[in-house]
Amino acid sequence: MITVGLFIPCYVDQFFPHVGMATVRVLERHGVRVEFPEEQTCCGQPMANSGCADEARPLAEKFLRVFRGYDYVVAPSGSCVSMVRNHYDGLVGGRTGHEHLKAHTYELCEFLHDVLHVEKVEGRFPHRVGLHRSCHGLRELRLGAGSERNVPGFDKVKKLLSSLEGITLLEPSRADECCGFGGTFAVNEEAVSCMMGKDRIADHEQQGAEIIAGIDMSCLMHMDGLIRRAGKPIRVRHVAELLAGEG
Amino acid sequence: MASRDDILGAVRRAQPPATAHPGVAGLGNRFPDLPAKFAEMVAVVGGTCLRVPDLAAADRALRELPVHREAKRIASMVPGVGAATFDPVAVADPHELAGMDLCVLAAELGVAENGAVWLDVRKLPHQALFVIPEHVAVVVQASTLVHDMHQAYAAISHAPGFALFLSGPSKTADIEQALVIGAHGARSCTVLLVGA
Amino acid sequence: MGHAESAALFVRDDARAHWHDQALWFVRQKRDAGARSVPDWEALRERAEAIKAHTQSRLAEYLEEFERNATRMGAVVHWAKDGEEHNRIVHGLLQARGAKLLVKSKSMLTEECRLNPYLEARGIEVVDTDLGERIVQLNHQPPSHIVMPAIHMKREEIGVLFHGTIGTQAGLTDPKALTEAARQHLRQKFLGATAGMTGVNFAIAETGGIVVVTNEGNADMGTSLPPIHIASMGIEKVIPRAEDLGVFLRLLARSATGQPVSSYTSHFHGPRKGSELHVVVVDNGRSALLREAGFRRALACIRCGACLNTCPVYRRSGGYSYTWLIPGPIGSTLAPGRDAVAHASLPFASSLCGSCTDVCPVRIDLHHQLLAWRGEIVARGLLPAGKRWGMRLASWLLRFTWLYALAGKAARLALRVLPPAWTRALSGAWGRQRELPVVPPESFRETYRRTRGQP
């Protein structure tokens, strides 16, 4: 039986515990033993993305210490996984366990698709769902082909979601434009960030989506904040919730 | 030359470790019907491609077009194609070419992937002849067609002088992305594809 | 004013910001279609990247080879360390020949060197001949985009501008008619010009030729009539061989506008008969950038503008929200290398979505470069102190799991019990247009421990 170290990003831990629990259920349903090492806090991405390597480094060191004993590390976030996979070289490169951690830290859908080779997820989700492709999952983890590149089309998240019974997946007219969250960008560049988010929401609304689903709560939190302020009926859900069969 | 040596010295000190030139082999596009693809792409870039069996047919086809029928000052760099009204060799100052209506030009080769033709302007009495006329017509031999730009560069040489790839008429989209044909150069580009 | 403040002003006109976004998204879509029409697109990008990397590794040699061959072809090669020297050389050439009217085709380098005001102050009329550049020149503005200089202007505004400057009839707004008016206006300038100037898209070391690409034919008009052609190029424009052009030209126009190739791809090998060709090779900070292992890849840029068109921030903030002449992702990676203090906000003018990296025809890792520049900005002490201390505090707190858990609990409690007006005020820039998340009573770790217990 595969054991994974569950990595729950700090803001998911504090604000979206149900997404963490859904992640546990999805993994367990697919025969995985889940361990949540309670020592964990944050991968250091907010600091690293602000250019504060000195502030990010101790957190990367802590992360490595906490997770290096696991065969696999899985998180319900493309962005935080990309931090560990693509941006730890300059922080903890060369340390014991870094290479293994880098190669074995997975975003949830990616883990189901690439490691467990899940073809079909049992469950029902009879809703009209707009798929939000979070940038780091798409362009840094390559969970999908991406609209920019001329490569054969694939989309690991969509493939898993589309196997749910009753689901209607809707494509926004701009397949993978950024929602404008961008970490500290969301407050540093508040005006542009919110315009980007509103544009994404409007695109999904135009397709008739009831729900915007994505792999990163950060993007969804940003769009949800805009949606609730505007009093719109559309809702956001993390992909883990859908895959856990929480219709 | 102090600046030259300073710049080259600074560049030399700044250069990264050597990496190899990857070459250009193994790239490119192949089309099953070369003349058809070329004609299609000439249209895509805003030109008109007429496929004719020989130069006599090219001449007949050109003379029927409004760009020729309505032209008053015509020069032809292709003997037998178009009814030339003057010989640009006799024009001393290229400024006098302003206002000419049509110039018939011969292309060295045509490129199927983008509808471009290679014009060797070194053979012309004036460099301006491809850009100053209101309209241009270009004669391309089907036997000279290549698939893509890699094949094109393999076929052309670079002696002193001016040459260019011309792809369709002059155009701009600088005002609200609205495509307008005829910015500064020719307002139309008729390509006479001979022998296909 | 940093990018965020200028961008906020641009966004305030919501309809216009959306119009700008849509105009550029349209170009992005044309680019996508162009890229998809080429089966070996990704291989081409890799090859272009490798050719540029190779060229950088032997740049001095290729520049010397170019100089040798260009001279052999009859051109005169000049070297300028900076914009000032570049301008001095150009002015000297014009002055010696008594040239009073210079027609110039698009060159971001001459913008960078601020050539126009330099020459105008010395009595030489400079006419930008690219339609978009002529528009912004008449409007006394720099280009807002490196390929479509007047993309920020509406046709009605151009109509008013042309009415006031080149005498078109009032109320003329049809792009076709406005373009025709510009054609007639500029045709007179071309015919009266005593010198022509162009930028350089590629300089071929092997042959000594320069290649200039336009759609309008303005570079060709501007160099076919006057007795002197001056071409300005940055040192990074040199490529080793003519055959390399096959790679770059298949990428350039498709990336820029979606066209399979530009209308005019002009190859100058030496001067036209009876005329002169002068090539000014400019450093102006480029060799310094080449020294930076982490940032030199930005020198591979072929100025297609694709990263601007795809950038969701550029599209919604406009070219003038950037503090440098070249806007968008590529500008934001180049600018801080020139002046990190003046352009400290630019690396942060990105959500790091990575779309720029994936459209770049020469595969510059633009969003990683922006991230790396953020590190430089912090290392040089240019991040506002408040933000830096915020990160220090957060980092310190997150080192101690118990403290993190406690602080999280306290924050959640506060958000639940404080009046909504308070929390909204506390949420700052986040809360201006967004609600905070609905705060759960328990964190994940609490729920997990309660329901699963310790293993």
PDB file of N, CA and C in Angstrom, chain A residues 8 10 13-14 17 20-21 28 38-41 48-51 55 62 135-136 139-140 142 147-150 174 177-178 185-186 188-190 193-194 196 198-199 222 225 228-229, chain C residues 3-4 18 21-22 28 31 35-36 38 42 315-316 351-353 355 358 367-368 374 387-388 391-392 395 398-399 401 404 412 429 431-436 443-445 449 452 454:
ATOM      1  N   ILE A   8      -0.964  19.950   3.250  1.00  0.00           N
ATOM      2  CA  ILE A   8      -2.105  20.863   3.170  1.00  0.00           C
ATOM      3  C   ILE A   8      -1.573  22.288   3.282  1.00  0.00           C
ATOM      4  N   CYS A  10      -0.969  26.134   3.922  1.00  0.00           N
ATOM      5  CA  CYS A  10      -1.341  26.815   5.158  1.00  0.00           C
ATOM      6  C   CYS A  10      -2.719  27.480   5.076  1.00  0.00           C
ATOM      7  N   ASP A  13      -5.370  24.899   5.220  1.00  0.00           N
ATOM      8  CA  ASP A  13      -5.471  24.448   6.613  1.00  0.00           C
ATOM      9  C   ASP A  13      -6.350  25.402   7.415  1.00  0.00           C
ATOM     10  N   GLN A  14      -6.106  26.682   7.281  1.00  0.00           N
ATOM     11  CA  GLN A  14      -6.809  27.653   8.116  1.00  0.00           C
ATOM     12  C   GLN A  14      -8.222  27.982   7.620  1.00  0.00           C
ATOM     13  N   PRO A  17     -10.740  23.812   5.516  1.00  0.00           N
ATOM     14  CA  PRO A  17     -10.476  22.462   6.030  1.00  0.00           C
ATOM     15  C   PRO A  17     -11.243  21.392   5.253  1.00  0.00           C
ATOM     16  N   GLY A  20      -9.222  20.011   2.489  1.00  0.00           N
ATOM     17  CA  GLY A  20      -8.237  19.061   2.996  1.00  0.00           C
ATOM     18  C   GLY A  20      -8.871  17.712   3.271  1.00  0.00           C
ATOM     19  N   MET A  21     -10.037  17.703   3.919  1.00  0.00           N
ATOM     20  CA  MET A  21     -10.718  16.445   4.234  1.00  0.00           C
ATOM     21  C   MET A  21     -11.147  15.724   2.957  1.00  0.00           C
ATOM     22  N   GLU A  28      -7.842   8.075   0.048  1.00  0.00           N
ATOM     23  CA  GLU A  28      -8.173   6.807   0.705  1.00  0.00           C
ATOM     24  C   GLU A  28      -9.071   5.939  -0.178  1.00  0.00           C
ATOM     25  N   GLU A  38       1.925  16.706  11.264  1.00  0.00           N
ATOM     26  CA  GLU A  38       1.396  17.940  11.849  1.00  0.00           C
ATOM     27  C   GLU A  38       2.433  19.040  12.022  1.00  0.00           C
ATOM     28  N   GLU A  39       3.696  18.695  11.858  1.00  0.00           N
ATOM     29  CA  GLU A  39       4.751  19.704  11.973  1.00  0.00           C
ATOM     30  C   GLU A  39       4.675  20.757  10.867  1.00  0.00           C
ATOM     31  N   GLN A  40       4.056  20.384   9.748  1.00  0.00           N
ATOM     32  CA  GLN A  40       4.088  21.255   8.573  1.00  0.00           C
ATOM     33  C   GLN A  40       3.377  22.583   8.812  1.00  0.00           C
ATOM     34  N   THR A  41       3.887  23.629   8.129  1.00  0.00           N
ATOM     35  CA  THR A  41       3.179  24.916   8.148  1.00  0.00           C
ATOM     36  C   THR A  41       2.969  25.400   6.716  1.00  0.00           C
ATOM     37  N   ALA A  48       8.869  33.518  -1.311  1.00  0.00           N
ATOM     38  CA  ALA A  48       9.664  33.321  -2.526  1.00  0.00           C
ATOM     39  C   ALA A  48       9.102  34.154  -3.673  1.00  0.00           C
ATOM     40  N   ASN A  49       7.773  34.199  -3.795  1.00  0.00           N
ATOM     41  CA  ASN A  49       7.174  34.953  -4.895  1.00  0.00           C
ATOM     42  C   ASN A  49       7.320  36.452  -4.721  1.00  0.00           C
ATOM     43  N   SER A  50       7.626  36.875  -3.512  1.00  0.00           N
ATOM     44  CA  SER A  50       7.892  38.296  -3.292  1.00  0.00           C
ATOM     45  C   SER A  50       9.365  38.618  -3.426  1.00  0.00           C
ATOM     46  N   GLY A  51      10.149  37.603  -3.747  1.00  0.00           N
ATOM     47  CA  GLY A  51      11.579  37.820  -3.894  1.00  0.00           C
ATOM     48  C   GLY A  51      12.347  37.694  -2.594  1.00  0.00           C
ATOM     49  N   GLU A  55      13.677  34.778   3.622  1.00  0.00           N
ATOM     50  CA  GLU A  55      12.510  34.455   4.441  1.00  0.00           C
ATOM     51  C   GLU A  55      11.897  33.127   4.021  1.00  0.00           C
ATOM     52  N   LYS A  62      12.312  23.574   6.621  1.00  0.00           N
ATOM     53  CA  LYS A  62      11.373  22.901   7.519  1.00  0.00           C
ATOM     54  C   LYS A  62      10.528  21.901   6.720  1.00  0.00           C
ATOM     55  N   CYS A 135      -2.889  28.547 -13.218  1.00  0.00           N
ATOM     56  CA  CYS A 135      -1.700  28.730 -14.058  1.00  0.00           C
ATOM     57  C   CYS A 135      -0.528  27.827 -13.690  1.00  0.00           C
ATOM     58  N   HIS A 136      -0.211  27.766 -12.404  1.00  0.00           N
ATOM     59  CA  HIS A 136       0.987  27.004 -12.054  1.00  0.00           C
ATOM     60  C   HIS A 136       0.798  25.505 -12.293  1.00  0.00           C
ATOM     61  N   ARG A 139       0.973  25.478 -16.353  1.00  0.00           N
ATOM     62  CA  ARG A 139       2.193  25.838 -17.082  1.00  0.00           C
ATOM     63  C   ARG A 139       3.481  25.448 -16.357  1.00  0.00           C
ATOM     64  N   GLU A 140       3.383  25.177 -15.055  1.00  0.00           N
ATOM     65  CA  GLU A 140       4.612  24.760 -14.363  1.00  0.00           C
ATOM     66  C   GLU A 140       4.606  23.263 -14.069  1.00  0.00           C
ATOM     67  N   ARG A 142       2.452  21.286 -15.918  1.00  0.00           N
ATOM     68  CA  ARG A 142       1.986  20.710 -17.182  1.00  0.00           C
ATOM     69  C   ARG A 142       0.884  19.679 -16.959  1.00  0.00           C
ATOM     70  N   SER A 147      -3.065  26.500 -23.893  1.00  0.00           N
ATOM     71  CA  SER A 147      -3.532  27.041 -25.166  1.00  0.00           C
ATOM     72  C   SER A 147      -2.410  27.660 -25.989  1.00  0.00           C
ATOM     73  N   GLU A 148      -1.275  27.913 -25.373  1.00  0.00           N
ATOM     74  CA  GLU A 148      -0.198  28.593 -26.095  1.00  0.00           C
ATOM     75  C   GLU A 148       0.613  27.631 -26.954  1.00  0.00           C
ATOM     76  N   ARG A 149       0.732  26.386 -26.490  1.00  0.00           N
ATOM     77  CA  ARG A 149       1.692  25.493 -27.124  1.00  0.00           C
ATOM     78  C   ARG A 149       1.042  24.644 -28.210  1.00  0.00           C
ATOM     79  N   ASN A 150       1.846  24.299 -29.188  1.00  0.00           N
ATOM     80  CA  ASN A 150       1.374  23.444 -30.271  1.00  0.00           C
ATOM     81  C   ASN A 150       1.810  22.015 -29.980  1.00  0.00           C
ATOM     82  N   ARG A 174     -11.954  31.787 -23.093  1.00  0.00           N
ATOM     83  CA  ARG A 174     -10.495  31.849 -22.972  1.00  0.00           C
ATOM     84  C   ARG A 174     -10.097  30.690 -22.056  1.00  0.00           C
ATOM     85  N   GLU A 177      -6.901  31.498 -19.268  1.00  0.00           N
ATOM     86  CA  GLU A 177      -6.386  32.799 -18.856  1.00  0.00           C
ATOM     87  C   GLU A 177      -6.342  32.871 -17.328  1.00  0.00           C
ATOM     88  N   CYS A 178      -5.352  33.594 -16.844  1.00  0.00           N
ATOM     89  CA  CYS A 178      -5.141  33.732 -15.394  1.00  0.00           C
ATOM     90  C   CYS A 178      -6.311  34.476 -14.750  1.00  0.00           C
ATOM     91  N   PHE A 185       0.329  39.519  -5.653  1.00  0.00           N
ATOM     92  CA  PHE A 185      -0.195  40.321  -6.767  1.00  0.00           C
ATOM     93  C   PHE A 185      -1.640  40.749  -6.493  1.00  0.00           C
ATOM     94  N   ALA A 186      -2.383  39.872  -5.830  1.00  0.00           N
ATOM     95  CA  ALA A 186      -3.798  40.140  -5.566  1.00  0.00           C
ATOM     96  C   ALA A 186      -4.000  41.429  -4.780  1.00  0.00           C
ATOM     97  N   ASN A 188      -1.046  43.737  -4.222  1.00  0.00           N
ATOM     98  CA  ASN A 188      -0.131  44.744  -4.795  1.00  0.00           C
ATOM     99  C   ASN A 188      -0.748  45.420  -6.010  1.00  0.00           C
ATOM    100  N   GLU A 189      -1.403  44.609  -6.829  1.00  0.00           N
ATOM    101  CA  GLU A 189      -1.991  45.105  -8.083  1.00  0.00           C
ATOM    102  C   GLU A 189      -3.497  44.856  -8.012  1.00  0.00           C
ATOM    103  N   GLU A 190      -4.100  45.358  -6.962  1.00  0.00           N
ATOM    104  CA  GLU A 190      -5.499  45.048  -6.683  1.00  0.00           C
ATOM    105  C   GLU A 190      -6.421  45.340  -7.868  1.00  0.00           C
ATOM    106  N   SER A 193      -5.809  42.838 -10.727  1.00  0.00           N
ATOM    107  CA  SER A 193      -6.160  41.515 -10.198  1.00  0.00           C
ATOM    108  C   SER A 193      -7.673  41.309 -10.188  1.00  0.00           C
ATOM    109  N   CYS A 194      -8.399  42.291  -9.688  1.00  0.00           N
ATOM    110  CA  CYS A 194      -9.860  42.139  -9.596  1.00  0.00           C
ATOM    111  C   CYS A 194     -10.517  42.179 -10.974  1.00  0.00           C
ATOM    112  N   MET A 196      -9.164  41.058 -13.688  1.00  0.00           N
ATOM    113  CA  MET A 196      -8.904  39.732 -14.255  1.00  0.00           C
ATOM    114  C   MET A 196      -9.877  38.707 -13.679  1.00  0.00           C
ATOM    115  N   LYS A 198     -12.860  39.192 -12.321  1.00  0.00           N
ATOM    116  CA  LYS A 198     -14.227  39.424 -12.789  1.00  0.00           C
ATOM    117  C   LYS A 198     -14.405  38.925 -14.222  1.00  0.00           C
ATOM    118  N   ASP A 199     -13.374  39.125 -15.023  1.00  0.00           N
ATOM    119  CA  ASP A 199     -13.454  38.668 -16.413  1.00  0.00           C
ATOM    120  C   ASP A 199     -13.558  37.144 -16.498  1.00  0.00           C
ATOM    121  N   HIS A 222     -10.038  33.920  -4.380  1.00  0.00           N
ATOM    122  CA  HIS A 222     -10.058  35.242  -5.036  1.00  0.00           C
ATOM    123  C   HIS A 222     -11.360  35.423  -5.819  1.00  0.00           C
ATOM    124  N   GLY A 225     -14.353  35.559  -3.507  1.00  0.00           N
ATOM    125  CA  GLY A 225     -14.470  36.859  -2.850  1.00  0.00           C
ATOM    126  C   GLY A 225     -15.179  37.875  -3.733  1.00  0.00           C
ATOM    127  N   ARG A 228     -19.023  36.739  -4.150  1.00  0.00           N
ATOM    128  CA  ARG A 228     -19.885  37.017  -3.002  1.00  0.00           C
ATOM    129  C   ARG A 228     -20.085  38.522  -2.810  1.00  0.00           C
ATOM    130  N   ARG A 229     -19.045  39.309  -3.087  1.00  0.00           N
ATOM    131  CA  ARG A 229     -19.223  40.756  -2.981  1.00  0.00           C
ATOM    132  C   ARG A 229     -20.258  41.238  -4.001  1.00  0.00           C
TER     133      ARG A 229
ATOM    134  N   HIS C   3       3.900  50.752 -11.309  1.00  0.00           N
ATOM    135  CA  HIS C   3       2.950  50.169 -12.248  1.00  0.00           C
ATOM    136  C   HIS C   3       1.557  50.032 -11.657  1.00  0.00           C
ATOM    137  N   ALA C   4       1.469  49.610 -10.399  1.00  0.00           N
ATOM    138  CA  ALA C   4       0.160  49.339  -9.807  1.00  0.00           C
ATOM    139  C   ALA C   4      -0.724  50.582  -9.815  1.00  0.00           C
ATOM    140  N   HIS C  18     -11.437  47.138 -21.115  1.00  0.00           N
ATOM    141  CA  HIS C  18     -11.919  45.917 -21.764  1.00  0.00           C
ATOM    142  C   HIS C  18     -11.732  45.970 -23.280  1.00  0.00           C
ATOM    143  N   ASP C  21      -8.110  45.220 -23.804  1.00  0.00           N
ATOM    144  CA  ASP C  21      -7.899  43.785 -23.550  1.00  0.00           C
ATOM    145  C   ASP C  21      -8.350  42.956 -24.748  1.00  0.00           C
ATOM    146  N   GLN C  22      -9.516  43.272 -25.268  1.00  0.00           N
ATOM    147  CA  GLN C  22     -10.084  42.480 -26.353  1.00  0.00           C
ATOM    148  C   GLN C  22      -9.282  42.662 -27.643  1.00  0.00           C
ATOM    149  N   ARG C  28      -3.603  37.852 -29.929  1.00  0.00           N
ATOM    150  CA  ARG C  28      -3.152  36.585 -29.331  1.00  0.00           C
ATOM    151  C   ARG C  28      -3.806  35.399 -30.055  1.00  0.00           C
ATOM    152  N   ARG C  31      -2.211  34.829 -33.292  1.00  0.00           N
ATOM    153  CA  ARG C  31      -0.923  34.177 -33.036  1.00  0.00           C
ATOM    154  C   ARG C  31      -1.106  32.676 -32.811  1.00  0.00           C
ATOM    155  N   ALA C  35       0.611  29.758 -34.935  1.00  0.00           N
ATOM    156  CA  ALA C  35       1.477  28.742 -34.319  1.00  0.00           C
ATOM    157  C   ALA C  35       0.956  27.339 -34.636  1.00  0.00           C
ATOM    158  N   ARG C  36      -0.356  27.174 -34.643  1.00  0.00           N
ATOM    159  CA  ARG C  36      -0.924  25.844 -34.902  1.00  0.00           C
ATOM    160  C   ARG C  36      -0.775  25.437 -36.363  1.00  0.00           C
ATOM    161  N   VAL C  38       1.847  25.484 -37.987  1.00  0.00           N
ATOM    162  CA  VAL C  38       3.204  24.975 -38.194  1.00  0.00           C
ATOM    163  C   VAL C  38       3.392  23.734 -37.326  1.00  0.00           C
ATOM    164  N   GLU C  42       7.003  23.779 -31.913  1.00  0.00           N
ATOM    165  CA  GLU C  42       7.761  23.681 -30.664  1.00  0.00           C
ATOM    166  C   GLU C  42       9.229  23.361 -30.937  1.00  0.00           C
ATOM    167  N   ARG C 315      -2.599  43.628 -21.082  1.00  0.00           N
ATOM    168  CA  ARG C 315      -3.838  43.889 -21.819  1.00  0.00           C
ATOM    169  C   ARG C 315      -4.786  44.783 -21.021  1.00  0.00           C
ATOM    170  N   ARG C 316      -4.718  44.650 -19.688  1.00  0.00           N
ATOM    171  CA  ARG C 316      -5.644  45.422 -18.859  1.00  0.00           C
ATOM    172  C   ARG C 316      -5.018  46.661 -18.236  1.00  0.00           C
ATOM    173  N   SER C 351       1.167  38.418 -12.606  1.00  0.00           N
ATOM    174  CA  SER C 351       0.629  37.393 -11.715  1.00  0.00           C
ATOM    175  C   SER C 351       1.465  36.115 -11.804  1.00  0.00           C
ATOM    176  N   LEU C 352       2.544  36.167 -12.579  1.00  0.00           N
ATOM    177  CA  LEU C 352       3.416  35.006 -12.806  1.00  0.00           C
ATOM    178  C   LEU C 352       2.635  33.823 -13.389  1.00  0.00           C
ATOM    179  N   CYS C 353       1.706  34.134 -14.282  1.00  0.00           N
ATOM    180  CA  CYS C 353       0.869  33.063 -14.839  1.00  0.00           C
ATOM    181  C   CYS C 353       1.649  32.205 -15.821  1.00  0.00           C
ATOM    182  N   SER C 355       2.116  32.570 -19.070  1.00  0.00           N
ATOM    183  CA  SER C 355       1.688  32.523 -20.468  1.00  0.00           C
ATOM    184  C   SER C 355       2.751  33.133 -21.389  1.00  0.00           C
ATOM    185  N   ASP C 358       5.328  30.672 -22.413  1.00  0.00           N
ATOM    186  CA  ASP C 358       4.871  29.664 -23.376  1.00  0.00           C
ATOM    187  C   ASP C 358       4.604  30.217 -24.773  1.00  0.00           C
ATOM    188  N   HIS C 367       8.564  34.515 -17.095  1.00  0.00           N
ATOM    189  CA  HIS C 367       7.997  34.673 -15.752  1.00  0.00           C
ATOM    190  C   HIS C 367       8.980  34.235 -14.680  1.00  0.00           C
ATOM    191  N   HIS C 368       9.910  33.360 -15.039  1.00  0.00           N
ATOM    192  CA  HIS C 368      10.956  33.037 -14.073  1.00  0.00           C
ATOM    193  C   HIS C 368      11.950  34.188 -13.933  1.00  0.00           C
ATOM    194  N   ARG C 374      12.504  39.900  -8.847  1.00  0.00           N
ATOM    195  CA  ARG C 374      11.943  40.243  -7.539  1.00  0.00           C
ATOM    196  C   ARG C 374      12.981  39.993  -6.452  1.00  0.00           C
ATOM    197  N   LYS C 387       6.436  45.800   3.369  1.00  0.00           N
ATOM    198  CA  LYS C 387       6.263  44.479   2.760  1.00  0.00           C
ATOM    199  C   LYS C 387       7.360  43.534   3.222  1.00  0.00           C
ATOM    200  N   ARG C 388       8.575  44.060   3.305  1.00  0.00           N
ATOM    201  CA  ARG C 388       9.694  43.227   3.711  1.00  0.00           C
ATOM    202  C   ARG C 388       9.500  42.751   5.153  1.00  0.00           C
ATOM    203  N   MET C 391       6.924  40.039   5.443  1.00  0.00           N
ATOM    204  CA  MET C 391       7.440  38.729   5.057  1.00  0.00           C
ATOM    205  C   MET C 391       8.340  38.152   6.154  1.00  0.00           C
ATOM    206  N   ARG C 392       9.138  39.018   6.768  1.00  0.00           N
ATOM    207  CA  ARG C 392      10.015  38.559   7.868  1.00  0.00           C
ATOM    208  C   ARG C 392       9.201  37.998   9.014  1.00  0.00           C
ATOM    209  N   SER C 395       7.510  34.735   8.010  1.00  0.00           N
ATOM    210  CA  SER C 395       8.490  33.657   7.928  1.00  0.00           C
ATOM    211  C   SER C 395       8.878  33.171   9.327  1.00  0.00           C
ATOM    212  N   LEU C 398       5.987  31.210  10.880  1.00  0.00           N
ATOM    213  CA  LEU C 398       5.721  29.919  10.247  1.00  0.00           C
ATOM    214  C   LEU C 398       6.803  28.886  10.558  1.00  0.00           C
ATOM    215  N   ARG C 399       7.875  29.339  11.163  1.00  0.00           N
ATOM    216  CA  ARG C 399       8.924  28.395  11.544  1.00  0.00           C
ATOM    217  C   ARG C 399       8.487  27.533  12.737  1.00  0.00           C
ATOM    218  N   THR C 401       5.535  25.594  14.430  1.00  0.00           N
ATOM    219  CA  THR C 401       4.216  25.062  14.101  1.00  0.00           C
ATOM    220  C   THR C 401       3.162  25.500  15.127  1.00  0.00           C
ATOM    221  N   TYR C 404       2.256  29.109  14.618  1.00  0.00           N
ATOM    222  CA  TYR C 404       1.431  29.231  13.402  1.00  0.00           C
ATOM    223  C   TYR C 404      -0.006  28.806  13.701  1.00  0.00           C
ATOM    224  N   ARG C 412      -8.659  33.491  12.949  1.00  0.00           N
ATOM    225  CA  ARG C 412      -9.989  33.002  12.559  1.00  0.00           C
ATOM    226  C   ARG C 412     -11.039  33.450  13.565  1.00  0.00           C
ATOM    227  N   ALA C 429      -6.498  46.077   0.853  1.00  0.00           N
ATOM    228  CA  ALA C 429      -6.665  46.024  -0.598  1.00  0.00           C
ATOM    229  C   ALA C 429      -7.449  44.771  -1.009  1.00  0.00           C
ATOM    230  N   GLY C 431     -10.018  43.544   0.476  1.00  0.00           N
ATOM    231  CA  GLY C 431     -11.452  43.708   0.697  1.00  0.00           C
ATOM    232  C   GLY C 431     -12.119  44.824  -0.083  1.00  0.00           C
ATOM    233  N   ARG C 432     -11.343  45.559  -0.862  1.00  0.00           N
ATOM    234  CA  ARG C 432     -11.948  46.656  -1.610  1.00  0.00           C
ATOM    235  C   ARG C 432     -13.040  46.131  -2.554  1.00  0.00           C
ATOM    236  N   GLN C 433     -12.762  45.028  -3.216  1.00  0.00           N
ATOM    237  CA  GLN C 433     -13.761  44.475  -4.149  1.00  0.00           C
ATOM    238  C   GLN C 433     -14.085  43.017  -3.854  1.00  0.00           C
ATOM    239  N   ARG C 434     -13.444  42.454  -2.818  1.00  0.00           N
ATOM    240  CA  ARG C 434     -13.594  41.024  -2.540  1.00  0.00           C
ATOM    241  C   ARG C 434     -13.979  40.791  -1.084  1.00  0.00           C
ATOM    242  N   GLU C 435     -14.785  39.777  -0.865  1.00  0.00           N
ATOM    243  CA  GLU C 435     -15.045  39.319   0.495  1.00  0.00           C
ATOM    244  C   GLU C 435     -13.883  38.448   0.952  1.00  0.00           C
ATOM    245  N   LEU C 436     -13.679  38.419   2.240  1.00  0.00           N
ATOM    246  CA  LEU C 436     -12.745  37.452   2.809  1.00  0.00           C
ATOM    247  C   LEU C 436     -13.409  36.084   2.808  1.00  0.00           C
ATOM    248  N   SER C 443      -9.571  24.527  12.007  1.00  0.00           N
ATOM    249  CA  SER C 443      -8.614  24.387  10.917  1.00  0.00           C
ATOM    250  C   SER C 443      -8.659  22.933  10.431  1.00  0.00           C
ATOM    251  N   PHE C 444      -7.984  22.697   9.297  1.00  0.00           N
ATOM    252  CA  PHE C 444      -7.912  21.311   8.819  1.00  0.00           C
ATOM    253  C   PHE C 444      -7.262  20.424   9.864  1.00  0.00           C
ATOM    254  N   ARG C 445      -6.154  20.905  10.431  1.00  0.00           N
ATOM    255  CA  ARG C 445      -5.419  20.038  11.372  1.00  0.00           C
ATOM    256  C   ARG C 445      -6.267  19.692  12.590  1.00  0.00           C
ATOM    257  N   ARG C 449      -7.369  15.877  13.362  1.00  0.00           N
ATOM    258  CA  ARG C 449      -7.022  15.251  14.640  1.00  0.00           C
ATOM    259  C   ARG C 449      -8.285  14.759  15.348  1.00  0.00           C
ATOM    260  N   ARG C 452      -9.688  11.778  12.944  1.00  0.00           N
ATOM    261  CA  ARG C 452      -8.794  10.663  12.632  1.00  0.00           C
ATOM    262  C   ARG C 452      -7.900  10.272  13.809  1.00  0.00           C
ATOM    263  N   GLN C 454      -4.472  10.541  16.243  1.00  0.00           N
ATOM    264  CA  GLN C 454      -3.069  10.378  15.872  1.00  0.00           C
ATOM    265  C   GLN C 454      -2.878   8.979  15.291  1.00  0.00           C
TER     266      GLN C 454
END
